[in-house]
Short mmCIF file of C-alpha atoms in Angstrom, two decimals:
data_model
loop_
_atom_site.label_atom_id
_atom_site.label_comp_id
_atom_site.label_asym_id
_atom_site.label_seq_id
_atom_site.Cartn_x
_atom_site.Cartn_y
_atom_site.Cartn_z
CA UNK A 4 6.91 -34.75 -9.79
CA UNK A 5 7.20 -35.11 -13.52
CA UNK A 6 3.47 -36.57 -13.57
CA UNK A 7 2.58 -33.87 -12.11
CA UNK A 8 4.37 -31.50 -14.14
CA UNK A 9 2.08 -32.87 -17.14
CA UNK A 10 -0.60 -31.37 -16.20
CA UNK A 11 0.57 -28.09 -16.23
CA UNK A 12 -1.06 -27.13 -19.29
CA UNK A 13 -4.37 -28.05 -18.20
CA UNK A 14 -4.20 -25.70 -15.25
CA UNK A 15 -3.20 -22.87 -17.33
CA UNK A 16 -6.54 -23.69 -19.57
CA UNK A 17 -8.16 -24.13 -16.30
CA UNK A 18 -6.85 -20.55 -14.61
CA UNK A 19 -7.94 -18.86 -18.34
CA UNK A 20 -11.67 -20.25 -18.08
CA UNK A 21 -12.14 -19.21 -14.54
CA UNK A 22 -11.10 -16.21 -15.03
CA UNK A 23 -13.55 -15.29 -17.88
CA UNK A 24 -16.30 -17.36 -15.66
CA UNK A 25 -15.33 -14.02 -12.87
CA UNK A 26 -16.03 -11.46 -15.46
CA UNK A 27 -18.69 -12.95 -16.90
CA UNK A 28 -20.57 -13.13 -13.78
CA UNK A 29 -19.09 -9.74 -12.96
CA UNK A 30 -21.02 -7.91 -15.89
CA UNK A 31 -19.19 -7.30 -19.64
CA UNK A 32 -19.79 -5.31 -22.25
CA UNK A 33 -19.31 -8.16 -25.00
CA UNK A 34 -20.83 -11.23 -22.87
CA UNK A 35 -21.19 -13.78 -25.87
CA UNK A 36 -17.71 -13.24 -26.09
CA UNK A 37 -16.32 -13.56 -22.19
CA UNK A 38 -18.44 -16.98 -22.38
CA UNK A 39 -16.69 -18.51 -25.67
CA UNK A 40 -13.59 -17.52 -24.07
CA UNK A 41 -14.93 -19.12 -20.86
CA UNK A 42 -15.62 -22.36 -22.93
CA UNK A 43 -13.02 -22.67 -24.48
CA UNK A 44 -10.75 -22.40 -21.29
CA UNK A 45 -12.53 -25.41 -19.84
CA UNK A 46 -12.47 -27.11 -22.92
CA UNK A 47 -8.71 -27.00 -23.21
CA UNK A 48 -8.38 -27.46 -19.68
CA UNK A 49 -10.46 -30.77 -20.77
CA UNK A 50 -8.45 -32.38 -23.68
CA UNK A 51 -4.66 -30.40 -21.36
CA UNK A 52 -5.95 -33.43 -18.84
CA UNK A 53 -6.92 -36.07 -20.68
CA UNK A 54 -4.19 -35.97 -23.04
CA UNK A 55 -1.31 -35.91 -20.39
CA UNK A 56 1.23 -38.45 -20.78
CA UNK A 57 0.05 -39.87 -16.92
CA UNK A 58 -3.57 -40.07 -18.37
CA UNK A 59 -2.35 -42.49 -20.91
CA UNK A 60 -0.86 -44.88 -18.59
CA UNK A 61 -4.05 -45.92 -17.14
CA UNK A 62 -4.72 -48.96 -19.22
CA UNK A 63 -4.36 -51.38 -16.78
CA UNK A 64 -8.12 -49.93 -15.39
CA UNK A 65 -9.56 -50.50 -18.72
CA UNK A 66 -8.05 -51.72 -21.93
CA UNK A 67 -9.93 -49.28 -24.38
CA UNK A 68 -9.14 -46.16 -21.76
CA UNK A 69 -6.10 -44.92 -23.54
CA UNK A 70 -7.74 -44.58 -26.58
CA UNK A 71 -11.34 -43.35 -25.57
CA UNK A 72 -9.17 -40.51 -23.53
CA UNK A 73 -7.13 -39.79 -26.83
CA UNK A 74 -10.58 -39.51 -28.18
CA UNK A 75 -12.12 -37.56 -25.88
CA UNK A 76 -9.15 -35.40 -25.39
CA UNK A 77 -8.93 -34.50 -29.18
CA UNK A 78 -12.15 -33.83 -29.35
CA UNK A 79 -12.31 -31.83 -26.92
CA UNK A 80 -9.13 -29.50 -28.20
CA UNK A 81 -11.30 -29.06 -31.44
CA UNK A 82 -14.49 -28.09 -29.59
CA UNK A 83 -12.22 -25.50 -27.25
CA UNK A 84 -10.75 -24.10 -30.71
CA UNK A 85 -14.13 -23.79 -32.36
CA UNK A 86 -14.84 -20.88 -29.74
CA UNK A 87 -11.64 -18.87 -30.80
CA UNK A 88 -13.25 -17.92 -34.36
CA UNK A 89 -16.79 -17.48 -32.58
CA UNK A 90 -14.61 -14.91 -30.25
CA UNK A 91 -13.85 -12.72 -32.87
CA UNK A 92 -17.19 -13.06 -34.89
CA UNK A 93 -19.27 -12.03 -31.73
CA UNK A 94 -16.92 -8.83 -31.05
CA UNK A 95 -16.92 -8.02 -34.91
CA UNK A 96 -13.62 -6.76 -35.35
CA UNK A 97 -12.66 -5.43 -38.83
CA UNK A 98 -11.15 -7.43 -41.82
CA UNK A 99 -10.52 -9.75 -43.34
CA UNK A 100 -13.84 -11.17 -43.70
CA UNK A 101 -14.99 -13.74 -41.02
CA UNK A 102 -16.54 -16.66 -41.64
CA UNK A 103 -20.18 -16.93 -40.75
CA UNK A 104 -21.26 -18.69 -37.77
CA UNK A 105 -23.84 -20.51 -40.01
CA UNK A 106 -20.39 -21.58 -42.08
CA UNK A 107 -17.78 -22.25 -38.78
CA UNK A 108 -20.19 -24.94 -37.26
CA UNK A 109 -20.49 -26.64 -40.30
CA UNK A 110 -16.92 -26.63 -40.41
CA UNK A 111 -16.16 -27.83 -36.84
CA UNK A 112 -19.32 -30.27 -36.60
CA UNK A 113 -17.77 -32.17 -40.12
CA UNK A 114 -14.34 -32.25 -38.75
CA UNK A 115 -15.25 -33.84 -35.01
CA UNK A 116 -17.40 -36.34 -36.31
CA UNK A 117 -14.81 -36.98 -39.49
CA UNK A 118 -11.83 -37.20 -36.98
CA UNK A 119 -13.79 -39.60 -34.62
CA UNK A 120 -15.27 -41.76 -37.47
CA UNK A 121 -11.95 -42.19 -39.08
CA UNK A 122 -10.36 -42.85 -35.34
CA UNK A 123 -12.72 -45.41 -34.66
CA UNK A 124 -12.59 -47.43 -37.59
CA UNK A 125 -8.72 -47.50 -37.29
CA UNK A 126 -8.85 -50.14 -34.87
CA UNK A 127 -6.18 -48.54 -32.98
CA UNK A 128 -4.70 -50.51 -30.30
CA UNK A 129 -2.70 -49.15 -27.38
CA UNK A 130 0.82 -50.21 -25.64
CA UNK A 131 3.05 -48.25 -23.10
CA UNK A 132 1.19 -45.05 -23.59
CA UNK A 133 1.36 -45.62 -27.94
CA UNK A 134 -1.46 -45.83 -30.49
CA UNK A 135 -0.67 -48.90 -32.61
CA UNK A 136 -2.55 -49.52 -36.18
CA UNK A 137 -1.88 -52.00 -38.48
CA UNK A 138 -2.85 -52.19 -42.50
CA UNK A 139 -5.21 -49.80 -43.70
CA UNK A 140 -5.50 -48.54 -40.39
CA UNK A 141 -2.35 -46.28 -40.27
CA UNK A 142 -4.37 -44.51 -43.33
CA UNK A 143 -7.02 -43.99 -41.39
CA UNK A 144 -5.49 -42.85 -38.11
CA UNK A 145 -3.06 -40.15 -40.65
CA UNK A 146 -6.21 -39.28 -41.84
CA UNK A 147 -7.90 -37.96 -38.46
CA UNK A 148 -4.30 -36.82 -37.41
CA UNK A 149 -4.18 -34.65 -40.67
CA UNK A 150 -8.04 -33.53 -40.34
CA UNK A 151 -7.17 -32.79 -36.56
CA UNK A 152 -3.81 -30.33 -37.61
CA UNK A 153 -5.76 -29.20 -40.38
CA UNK A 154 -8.69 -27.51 -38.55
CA UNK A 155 -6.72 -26.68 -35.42
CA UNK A 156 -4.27 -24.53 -38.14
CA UNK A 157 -7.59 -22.93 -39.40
CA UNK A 158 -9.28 -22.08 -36.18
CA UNK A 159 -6.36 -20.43 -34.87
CA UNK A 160 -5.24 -18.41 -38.04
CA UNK A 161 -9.15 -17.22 -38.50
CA UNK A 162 -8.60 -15.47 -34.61
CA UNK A 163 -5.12 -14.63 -35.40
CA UNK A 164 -5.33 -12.55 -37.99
CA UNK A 165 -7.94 -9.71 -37.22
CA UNK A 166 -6.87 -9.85 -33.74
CA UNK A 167 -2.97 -8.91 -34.57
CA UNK A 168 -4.30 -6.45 -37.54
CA UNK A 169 -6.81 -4.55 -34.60
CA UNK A 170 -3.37 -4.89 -31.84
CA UNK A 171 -1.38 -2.79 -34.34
CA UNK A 172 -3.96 0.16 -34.25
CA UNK A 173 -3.76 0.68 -30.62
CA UNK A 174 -2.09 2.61 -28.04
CA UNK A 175 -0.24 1.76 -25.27
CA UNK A 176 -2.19 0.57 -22.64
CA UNK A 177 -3.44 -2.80 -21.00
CA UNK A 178 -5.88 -3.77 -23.74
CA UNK A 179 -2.75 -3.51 -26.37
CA UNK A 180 -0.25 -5.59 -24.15
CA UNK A 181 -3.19 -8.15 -23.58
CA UNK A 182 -3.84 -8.16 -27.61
CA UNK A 183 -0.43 -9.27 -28.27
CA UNK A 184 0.25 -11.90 -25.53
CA UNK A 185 -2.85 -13.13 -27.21
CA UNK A 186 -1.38 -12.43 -30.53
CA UNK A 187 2.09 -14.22 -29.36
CA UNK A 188 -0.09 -17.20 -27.53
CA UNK A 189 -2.01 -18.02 -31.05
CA UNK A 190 1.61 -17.82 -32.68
CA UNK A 191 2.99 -20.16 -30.71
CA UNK A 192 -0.40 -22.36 -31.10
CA UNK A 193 0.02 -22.38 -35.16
CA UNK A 194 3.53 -24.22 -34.11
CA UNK A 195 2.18 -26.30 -32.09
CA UNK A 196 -0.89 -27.13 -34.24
CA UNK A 197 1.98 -27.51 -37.16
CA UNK A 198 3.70 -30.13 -34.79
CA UNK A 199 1.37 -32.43 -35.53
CA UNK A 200 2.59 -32.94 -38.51
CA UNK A 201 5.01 -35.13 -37.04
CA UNK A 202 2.44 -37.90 -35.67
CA UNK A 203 1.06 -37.64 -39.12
CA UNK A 204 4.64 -39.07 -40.26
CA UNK A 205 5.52 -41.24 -37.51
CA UNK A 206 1.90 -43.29 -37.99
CA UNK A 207 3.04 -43.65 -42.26
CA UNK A 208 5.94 -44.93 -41.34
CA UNK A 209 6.07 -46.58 -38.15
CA UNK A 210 2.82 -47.62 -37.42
CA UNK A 211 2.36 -45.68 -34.14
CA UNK A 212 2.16 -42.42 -32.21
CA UNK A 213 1.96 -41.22 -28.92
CA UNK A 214 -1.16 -41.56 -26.89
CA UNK A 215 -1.08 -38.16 -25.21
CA UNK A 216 0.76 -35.39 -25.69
CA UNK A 217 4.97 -35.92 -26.48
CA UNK A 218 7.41 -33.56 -24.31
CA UNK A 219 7.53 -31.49 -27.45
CA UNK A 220 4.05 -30.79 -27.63
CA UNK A 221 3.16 -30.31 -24.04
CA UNK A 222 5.87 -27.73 -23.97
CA UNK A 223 4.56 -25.58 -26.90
CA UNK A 224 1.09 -26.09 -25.46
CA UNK A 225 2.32 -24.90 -22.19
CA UNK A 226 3.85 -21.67 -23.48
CA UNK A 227 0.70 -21.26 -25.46
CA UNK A 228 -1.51 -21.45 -22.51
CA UNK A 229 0.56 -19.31 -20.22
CA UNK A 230 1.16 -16.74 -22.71
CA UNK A 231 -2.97 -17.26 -23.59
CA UNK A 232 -3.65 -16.38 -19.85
CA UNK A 233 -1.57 -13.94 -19.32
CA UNK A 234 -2.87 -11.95 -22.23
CA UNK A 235 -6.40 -12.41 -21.25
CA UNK A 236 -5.63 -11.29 -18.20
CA UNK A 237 -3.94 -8.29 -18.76
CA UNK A 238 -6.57 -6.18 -17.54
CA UNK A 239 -5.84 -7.45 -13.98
CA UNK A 240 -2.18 -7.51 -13.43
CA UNK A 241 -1.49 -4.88 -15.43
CA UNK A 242 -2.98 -2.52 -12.97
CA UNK A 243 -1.35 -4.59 -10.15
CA UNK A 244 1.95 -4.20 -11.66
CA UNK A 245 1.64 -0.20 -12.42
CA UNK A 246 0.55 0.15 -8.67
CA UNK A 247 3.57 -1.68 -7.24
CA UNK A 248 5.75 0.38 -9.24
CA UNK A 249 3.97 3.28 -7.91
CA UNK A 250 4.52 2.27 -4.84
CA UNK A 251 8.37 1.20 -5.60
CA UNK A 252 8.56 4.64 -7.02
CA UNK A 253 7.00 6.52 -4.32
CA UNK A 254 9.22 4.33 -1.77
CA UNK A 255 12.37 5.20 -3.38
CA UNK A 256 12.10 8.74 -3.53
CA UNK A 257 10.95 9.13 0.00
CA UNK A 258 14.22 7.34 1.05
CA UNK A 259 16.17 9.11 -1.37
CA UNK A 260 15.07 12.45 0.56
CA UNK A 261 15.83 11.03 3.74
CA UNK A 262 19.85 12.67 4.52
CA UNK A 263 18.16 16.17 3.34
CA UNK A 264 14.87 16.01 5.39
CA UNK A 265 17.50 14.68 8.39
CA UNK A 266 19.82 17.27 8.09
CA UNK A 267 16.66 20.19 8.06
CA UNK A 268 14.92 18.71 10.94
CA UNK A 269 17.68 18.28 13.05
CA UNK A 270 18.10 22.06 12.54
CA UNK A 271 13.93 23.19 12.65
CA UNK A 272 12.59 20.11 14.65
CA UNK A 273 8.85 22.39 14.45
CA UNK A 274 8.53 21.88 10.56
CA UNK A 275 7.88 17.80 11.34
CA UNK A 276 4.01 16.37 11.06
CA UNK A 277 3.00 14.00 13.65
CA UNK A 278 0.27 12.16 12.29
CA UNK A 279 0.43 9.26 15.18
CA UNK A 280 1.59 6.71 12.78
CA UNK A 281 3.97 4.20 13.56
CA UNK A 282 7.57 4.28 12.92
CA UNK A 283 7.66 1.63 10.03
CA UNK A 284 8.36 2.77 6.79
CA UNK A 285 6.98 0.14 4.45
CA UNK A 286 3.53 1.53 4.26
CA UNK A 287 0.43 1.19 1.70
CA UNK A 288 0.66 2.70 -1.68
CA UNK A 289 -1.63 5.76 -0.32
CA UNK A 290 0.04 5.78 2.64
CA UNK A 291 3.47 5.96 1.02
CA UNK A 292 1.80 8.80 -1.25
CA UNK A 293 1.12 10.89 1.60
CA UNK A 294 4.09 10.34 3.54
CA UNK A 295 6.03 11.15 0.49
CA UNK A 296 3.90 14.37 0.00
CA UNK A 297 4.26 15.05 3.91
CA UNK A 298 8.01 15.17 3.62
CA UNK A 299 8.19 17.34 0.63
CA UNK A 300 5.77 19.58 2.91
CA UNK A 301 8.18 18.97 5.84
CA UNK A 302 10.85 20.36 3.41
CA UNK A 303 9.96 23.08 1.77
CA UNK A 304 9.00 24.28 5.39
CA UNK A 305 12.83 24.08 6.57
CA UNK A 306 13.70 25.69 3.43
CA UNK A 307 11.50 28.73 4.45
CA UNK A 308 13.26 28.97 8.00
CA UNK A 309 16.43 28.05 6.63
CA UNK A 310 16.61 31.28 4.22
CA UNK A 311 17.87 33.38 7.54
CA UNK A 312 21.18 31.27 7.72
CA UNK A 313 22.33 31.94 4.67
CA UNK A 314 25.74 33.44 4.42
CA UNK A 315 26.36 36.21 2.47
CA UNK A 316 28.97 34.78 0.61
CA UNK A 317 26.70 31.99 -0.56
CA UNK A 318 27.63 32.41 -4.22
CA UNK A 319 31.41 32.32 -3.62
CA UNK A 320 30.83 28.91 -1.14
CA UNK A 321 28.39 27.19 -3.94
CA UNK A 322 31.29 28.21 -6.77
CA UNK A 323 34.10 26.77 -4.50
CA UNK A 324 32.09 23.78 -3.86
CA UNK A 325 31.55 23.04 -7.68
CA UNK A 326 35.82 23.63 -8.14
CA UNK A 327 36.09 20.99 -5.50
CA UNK A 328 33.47 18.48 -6.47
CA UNK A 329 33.25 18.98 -10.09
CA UNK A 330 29.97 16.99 -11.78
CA UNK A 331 28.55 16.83 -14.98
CA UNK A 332 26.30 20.19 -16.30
CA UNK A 333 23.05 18.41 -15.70
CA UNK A 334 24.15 18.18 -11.69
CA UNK A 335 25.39 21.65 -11.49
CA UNK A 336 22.44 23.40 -10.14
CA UNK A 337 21.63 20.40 -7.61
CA UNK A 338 25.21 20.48 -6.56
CA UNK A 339 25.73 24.31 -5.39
CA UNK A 340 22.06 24.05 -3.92
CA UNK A 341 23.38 21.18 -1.94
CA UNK A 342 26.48 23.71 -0.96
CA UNK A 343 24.59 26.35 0.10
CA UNK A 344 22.51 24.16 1.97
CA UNK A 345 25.37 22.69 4.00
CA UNK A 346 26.50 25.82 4.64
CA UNK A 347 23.38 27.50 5.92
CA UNK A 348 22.75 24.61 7.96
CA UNK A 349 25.98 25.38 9.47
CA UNK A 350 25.78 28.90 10.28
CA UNK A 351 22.51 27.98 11.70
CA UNK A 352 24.24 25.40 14.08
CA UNK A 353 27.50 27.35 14.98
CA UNK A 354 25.06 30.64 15.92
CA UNK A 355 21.62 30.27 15.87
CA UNK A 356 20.73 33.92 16.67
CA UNK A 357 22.77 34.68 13.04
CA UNK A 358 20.76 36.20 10.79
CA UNK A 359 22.26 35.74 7.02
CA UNK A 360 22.16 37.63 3.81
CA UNK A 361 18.00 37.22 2.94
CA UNK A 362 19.04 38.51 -0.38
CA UNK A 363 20.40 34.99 -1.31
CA UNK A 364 17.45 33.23 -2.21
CA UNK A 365 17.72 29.06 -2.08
CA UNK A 366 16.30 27.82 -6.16
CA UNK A 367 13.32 26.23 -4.16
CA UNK A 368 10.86 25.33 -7.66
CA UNK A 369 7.98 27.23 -7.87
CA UNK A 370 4.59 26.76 -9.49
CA UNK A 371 4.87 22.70 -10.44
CA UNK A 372 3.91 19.83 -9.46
CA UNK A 373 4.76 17.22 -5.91
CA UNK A 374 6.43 15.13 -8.88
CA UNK A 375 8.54 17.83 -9.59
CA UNK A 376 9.57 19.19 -6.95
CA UNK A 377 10.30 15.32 -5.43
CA UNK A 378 12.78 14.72 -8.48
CA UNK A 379 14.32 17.90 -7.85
CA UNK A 380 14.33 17.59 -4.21
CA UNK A 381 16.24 13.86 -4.69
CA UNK A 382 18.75 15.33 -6.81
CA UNK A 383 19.74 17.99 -4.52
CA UNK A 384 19.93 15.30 -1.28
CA UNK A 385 21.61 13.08 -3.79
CA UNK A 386 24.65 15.64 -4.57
CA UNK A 387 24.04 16.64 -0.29
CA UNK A 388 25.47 13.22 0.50
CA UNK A 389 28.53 13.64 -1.56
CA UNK A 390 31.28 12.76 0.35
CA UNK A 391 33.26 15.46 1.73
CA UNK A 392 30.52 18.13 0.86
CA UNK A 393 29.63 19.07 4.29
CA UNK A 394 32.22 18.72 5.88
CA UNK A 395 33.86 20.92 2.92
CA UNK A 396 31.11 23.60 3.97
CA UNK A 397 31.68 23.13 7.54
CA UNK A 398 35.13 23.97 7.42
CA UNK A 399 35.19 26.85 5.38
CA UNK A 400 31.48 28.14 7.08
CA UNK A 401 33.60 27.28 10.65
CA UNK A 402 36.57 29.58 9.06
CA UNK A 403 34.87 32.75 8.36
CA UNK A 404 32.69 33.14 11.23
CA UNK A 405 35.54 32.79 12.94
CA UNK A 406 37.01 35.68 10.98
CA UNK A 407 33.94 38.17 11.46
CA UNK A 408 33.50 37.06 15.32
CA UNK A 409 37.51 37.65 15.47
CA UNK A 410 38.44 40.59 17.65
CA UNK A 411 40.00 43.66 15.41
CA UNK A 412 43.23 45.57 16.34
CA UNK A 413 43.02 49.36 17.11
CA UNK A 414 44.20 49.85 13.72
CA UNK A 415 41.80 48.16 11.65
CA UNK A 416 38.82 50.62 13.43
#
């Protein structure tokens, strides 16, 4: 399992370059771009695989393997980081100056061929998954290590820094978030690339480094890589992620308004919308749209036929309900809606031939939007299912119908 955890980093690289591959083939605006990226996803995804530790421990195929893949893989790190500066070059973001192309292949095309040369002539050996040099060799080999760090640290601070300096001048948004996962990714890279420093010091003194990649440096280049993807990818999930909280959104509230749109349909059964869908309640994010809409519709239209039930001492019931089941000011309103509510839904279910006080008007919102009047509509079934609330209202509805329908002695006439 851990082999295969080694290779983690190159499917990162690997996810990164397919990914540009899709939106290159897909149409861009900045196409020299998408394909550097795309290059240099592969590339990584390259040197990620040959220089995992499992990789190294192939000798016993072929002597010279372990160091032609430490080769190869090296190599083909510094050809994958060559494409971050041509990145930014292409898109021509604004200072500090960049580097001509003219003057960044002449850069990368010295240090390969400097870092190879220097490897080769090493005569670097290989045991257990180490490079061994002896003599004048360990100079050499510290000498391609430090060539190596040195351009790696230059490639990535050349795409760091107008990249972070062009993040800080945007708004929120997808392209912002995916700027600084890329801006984080490179950070982390610049540690990594820095890390090298330590081969440099283990070959002076010892005589030896690791063939492939140490658990210290697959880890940084793991967070690198996923933090690399994930950035330049922000334009998909982003917009995955903002429509499943949509739709977590839209799910809650249409469960939140379930005990009011209950209570009102049990009372106006006609105000419900058969649409001949089926009974589940987990549906698509338009779907759940709708449905939310269609019970806010299915609402509003008990509210209309619930306006003849209220009692005409509606004020006095809402007033004794807020005495009884005291809440902060910001629930107030929600609260003696919810009272009134209760209590017209009672009169409407002790007598439903009663005709109320139409005076009383229920603080329905007017003129805003299905947002709105959702988040005012979950407040009010919120404070509906307090407990004790209805059956507060019930009991004191119960008493004074009771009282009006009560037969009157001679006297009081």
């Amino acid at each position: 399992m851990s082999d295969l955890l080694a290779y983690l980093p190159a499917v990162a690289a690997l996810w990164l370059g397919c990914y540009e591959l899709r939106l290159l083939r897909g149409g861009s605006d900045s196409p020299f771009a998408v394909r550097y990226l795309c290059r240099f996803g592969f590339c990584m995804a390259a040197a990620m695989a040959l220089l995992a530790a499992p990789t190294m421990y192939l000798e016993r195929l072929w002597p010279w393997l372990p160091q032609l893949t430490h080769l190869l893989g090296r190599e083909m790190e510094m050809a994958g980081l060559a494409f971050l500066p041509l990145t930014v070059i292409e898109i021509g973001l604004p200072r500090p100056r960049l580097p001509t192309v003219r003057l960044h292949i002449g850069v990368t095309l010295s240090a390969v061929v400097l870092c190879a040369v220097m490897f080769l002539c090493s005569g670097v050996r290989t045991r257990h998954g180490s490079l061994l040099v002896e003599g004048t060799g360990a100079v050499l080999l510290a000498s391609s290590d430090t060539v190596f760090t040195g351009y790696s640290l230059w490639c990535l601070a050349v795409f760091l820094v107008p990249v972070h300096r062009f993040a800080r001048g945007l708004g929120p948004g997808a392209l912002r978030t995916g700027l600084r996962l890329i801006t984080a990714s490179v950070t982390v890279g610049l540690v990594w690339a820095l890390w090298g420093v330590s081969s440099i010091v283990t070959v002076a003194v010892d005589n030896r480094q690791s063939a492939g990649l140490d658990p210290v440096g697959r880890t940084l280049g793991l967070c690198c890589l996923v933090l690399g993807v994930l950035g330049g990818t922000a334009g998909a999930w982003i917009s995955v992620t903002t429509e499943v909280r949509r739709w977590v959104r839209t799910y809650r509230t249409y469960r939140a308004l379930e005990p009011l749109w209950s209570a009102l349909r049990a009372v106006s059964p006609g105000t419900a919308l058969d649409l001949g869908w089926p009974p589940a309640r987990l549906f698509s994010l338009r779907r759940s749209e709708f449905a939310l809409y269609r019970r806010v519709i299915e609402i509003r239209d008990g509210y209309l036929e619930l306006r003849a039930f209220v009692p005409p001492d509606a004020r006095a019931l809402s007033e004794a309900a807020l005495a009884r089941f005291p809440v902060p000011p910001a629930g107030r309103a929600a609260m003696a809606e919810a009272a009134v509510i209760a209590a017209a839904l009672e009169l409407a279910g002790i007598d439903p031939g009663a005709s109320g006080d139409h005076g009383v008007a229920l603080a329905y919102p007017v003129d805003c939007s299905v947002e709105e009047e959702a988040a005012w509509l979950v407040q009010v079934a919120e404070a509906f299912t307090v407990t004790g609330l209805v059956e507060h209202m019930r009991h004191r509805v119960g008493r004074s119908a009771v009282d009006r329908t009560a037969p009157r002695s001679p006297t009081e006439y």
